[in-house]
mmCIF file of C-alpha atoms in Angstrom:
data_model
loop_
_atom_site.group_PDB
_atom_site.id
_atom_site.type_symbol
_atom_site.label_atom_id
_atom_site.label_comp_id
_atom_site.label_asym_id
_atom_site.label_seq_id
_atom_site.Cartn_x
_atom_site.Cartn_y
_atom_site.Cartn_z
ATOM 1 C CA MET A 372 5.358 6.299 9.961
ATOM 2 C CA ALA A 373 4.277 7.505 13.392
ATOM 3 C CA SER A 374 7.612 9.253 14.028
ATOM 4 C CA ALA A 375 7.501 10.881 10.576
ATOM 5 C CA ALA A 376 3.967 12.134 11.234
ATOM 6 C CA ALA A 377 5.058 13.448 14.626
ATOM 7 C CA ALA A 378 7.876 15.406 12.959
ATOM 8 C CA LEU A 379 5.551 16.740 10.234
ATOM 9 C CA ASN A 380 3.008 18.138 12.693
ATOM 10 C CA PRO A 381 5.189 20.826 14.300
ATOM 11 C CA GLY A 382 6.837 21.592 10.956
ATOM 12 C CA GLU A 383 10.105 19.828 11.736
ATOM 13 C CA LEU A 384 9.756 18.104 8.351
ATOM 14 C CA LYS A 385 8.128 19.400 5.170
ATOM 15 C CA ALA A 386 7.626 16.020 3.449
ATOM 16 C CA VAL A 387 8.041 12.266 3.830
ATOM 17 C CA VAL A 388 9.099 9.881 1.076
ATOM 18 C CA TYR A 389 7.940 6.345 1.804
ATOM 19 C CA ASP A 390 6.232 3.315 0.248
ATOM 20 C CA ALA A 391 2.916 4.397 -1.300
ATOM 21 C CA PRO A 392 0.886 1.502 0.216
ATOM 22 C CA VAL A 393 2.120 2.378 3.713
ATOM 23 C CA LEU A 394 1.281 6.051 3.225
ATOM 24 C CA ARG A 395 -2.153 5.223 1.808
ATOM 25 C CA TYR A 396 -2.865 2.936 4.774
ATOM 26 C CA TYR A 397 -1.771 5.633 7.221
ATOM 27 C CA LEU A 398 -3.998 8.244 5.576
ATOM 28 C CA THR A 399 -6.971 5.862 5.561
ATOM 29 C CA ARG A 400 -6.582 5.180 9.278
ATOM 30 C CA ASN A 401 -5.899 8.836 10.125
ATOM 31 C CA SER A 402 -8.521 10.581 8.012
ATOM 32 C CA GLY A 403 -8.544 13.729 10.146
ATOM 33 C CA THR A 404 -4.940 14.547 9.360
ATOM 34 C CA ARG A 405 -3.914 17.458 7.171
ATOM 35 C CA PHE A 406 -1.407 15.242 5.336
ATOM 36 C CA ARG A 407 -1.953 14.173 1.736
ATOM 37 C CA LEU A 408 -0.238 12.279 -1.047
ATOM 38 C CA VAL A 409 1.255 14.411 -3.790
ATOM 39 C CA GLY A 410 3.161 13.777 -6.979
ATOM 40 C CA GLN A 411 3.895 10.559 -8.770
ATOM 41 C CA VAL A 412 5.498 7.366 -7.524
ATOM 42 C CA PHE A 413 9.265 7.593 -8.055
ATOM 43 C CA GLU A 414 9.682 3.955 -8.934
ATOM 44 C CA LYS A 415 6.822 1.467 -8.991
ATOM 45 C CA GLN A 416 7.778 -1.760 -7.253
ATOM 46 C CA LEU A 417 5.773 -4.933 -6.988
ATOM 47 C CA TYR A 418 5.354 -7.236 -4.027
ATOM 48 C CA GLY A 419 5.785 -10.986 -4.119
ATOM 49 C CA ILE A 420 5.572 -14.160 -2.106
ATOM 50 C CA GLY A 421 8.880 -15.933 -1.624
ATOM 51 C CA LEU A 422 8.890 -19.687 -2.210
ATOM 52 C CA GLN A 423 11.581 -22.274 -2.639
ATOM 53 C CA GLN A 424 12.453 -23.010 -6.239
ATOM 54 C CA GLU A 425 10.182 -25.743 -7.643
ATOM 55 C CA SER A 426 7.806 -25.300 -4.692
ATOM 56 C CA PRO A 427 4.704 -27.494 -4.929
ATOM 57 C CA PHE A 428 2.678 -24.516 -3.629
ATOM 58 C CA ARG A 429 3.517 -22.077 -6.453
ATOM 59 C CA LEU A 430 0.777 -23.123 -8.865
ATOM 60 C CA ALA A 431 -1.901 -23.278 -6.144
ATOM 61 C CA ILE A 432 -0.951 -19.827 -4.823
ATOM 62 C CA ASN A 433 -0.912 -18.325 -8.327
ATOM 63 C CA ARG A 434 -4.317 -19.809 -9.114
ATOM 64 C CA ALA A 435 -5.805 -18.619 -5.827
ATOM 65 C CA LEU A 436 -4.485 -15.069 -6.326
ATOM 66 C CA LEU A 437 -5.755 -15.006 -9.908
ATOM 67 C CA ALA A 438 -9.217 -16.192 -8.811
ATOM 68 C CA LEU A 439 -9.359 -13.571 -6.033
ATOM 69 C CA ASN A 440 -8.367 -10.871 -8.502
ATOM 70 C CA GLU A 441 -10.914 -11.985 -11.111
ATOM 71 C CA ARG A 442 -13.720 -11.897 -8.516
ATOM 72 C CA GLY A 443 -12.819 -8.352 -7.497
ATOM 73 C CA PHE A 444 -11.701 -9.382 -4.023
ATOM 74 C CA MET A 445 -8.297 -7.709 -4.402
ATOM 75 C CA THR A 446 -10.046 -4.419 -5.237
ATOM 76 C CA GLN A 447 -12.240 -4.829 -2.139
ATOM 77 C CA LEU A 448 -9.137 -5.391 0.000
ATOM 78 C CA GLU A 449 -7.465 -2.338 -1.489
ATOM 79 C CA LYS A 450 -10.490 -0.157 -0.692
ATOM 80 C CA LYS A 451 -10.751 -1.595 2.831
ATOM 81 C CA TRP A 452 -7.113 -1.062 3.795
ATOM 82 C CA PHE A 453 -6.057 1.860 1.580
ATOM 83 C CA GLY A 454 -9.333 3.758 1.192
ATOM 84 C CA SER A 455 -10.346 5.474 -1.993
ATOM 85 C CA THR A 456 -6.992 7.161 -2.517
ATOM 86 C CA PRO A 457 -6.137 6.673 -6.201
ATOM 87 C CA GLU A 458 -3.148 4.570 -7.188
ATOM 88 C CA LEU A 459 -0.174 6.837 -7.822
#
């Protein structure tokens, strides 16, 4: 992202297409920039945790993630790392 931002500044590039979470993180950490998110996400993709098939950890991980989500912790993390930029 740093090299893309460096190319955007002098006008070498007009736009950057990249993963929305990475762009949101960059904008949160570089709030003084003139860059902004525009348009809609081209293709929404989800993230996952890779485990071996029949892993004994799957159920525990799913339960922990569900509990964190239900308590609003995932929303807190999103605000902390991605700022208040709305989900595209």
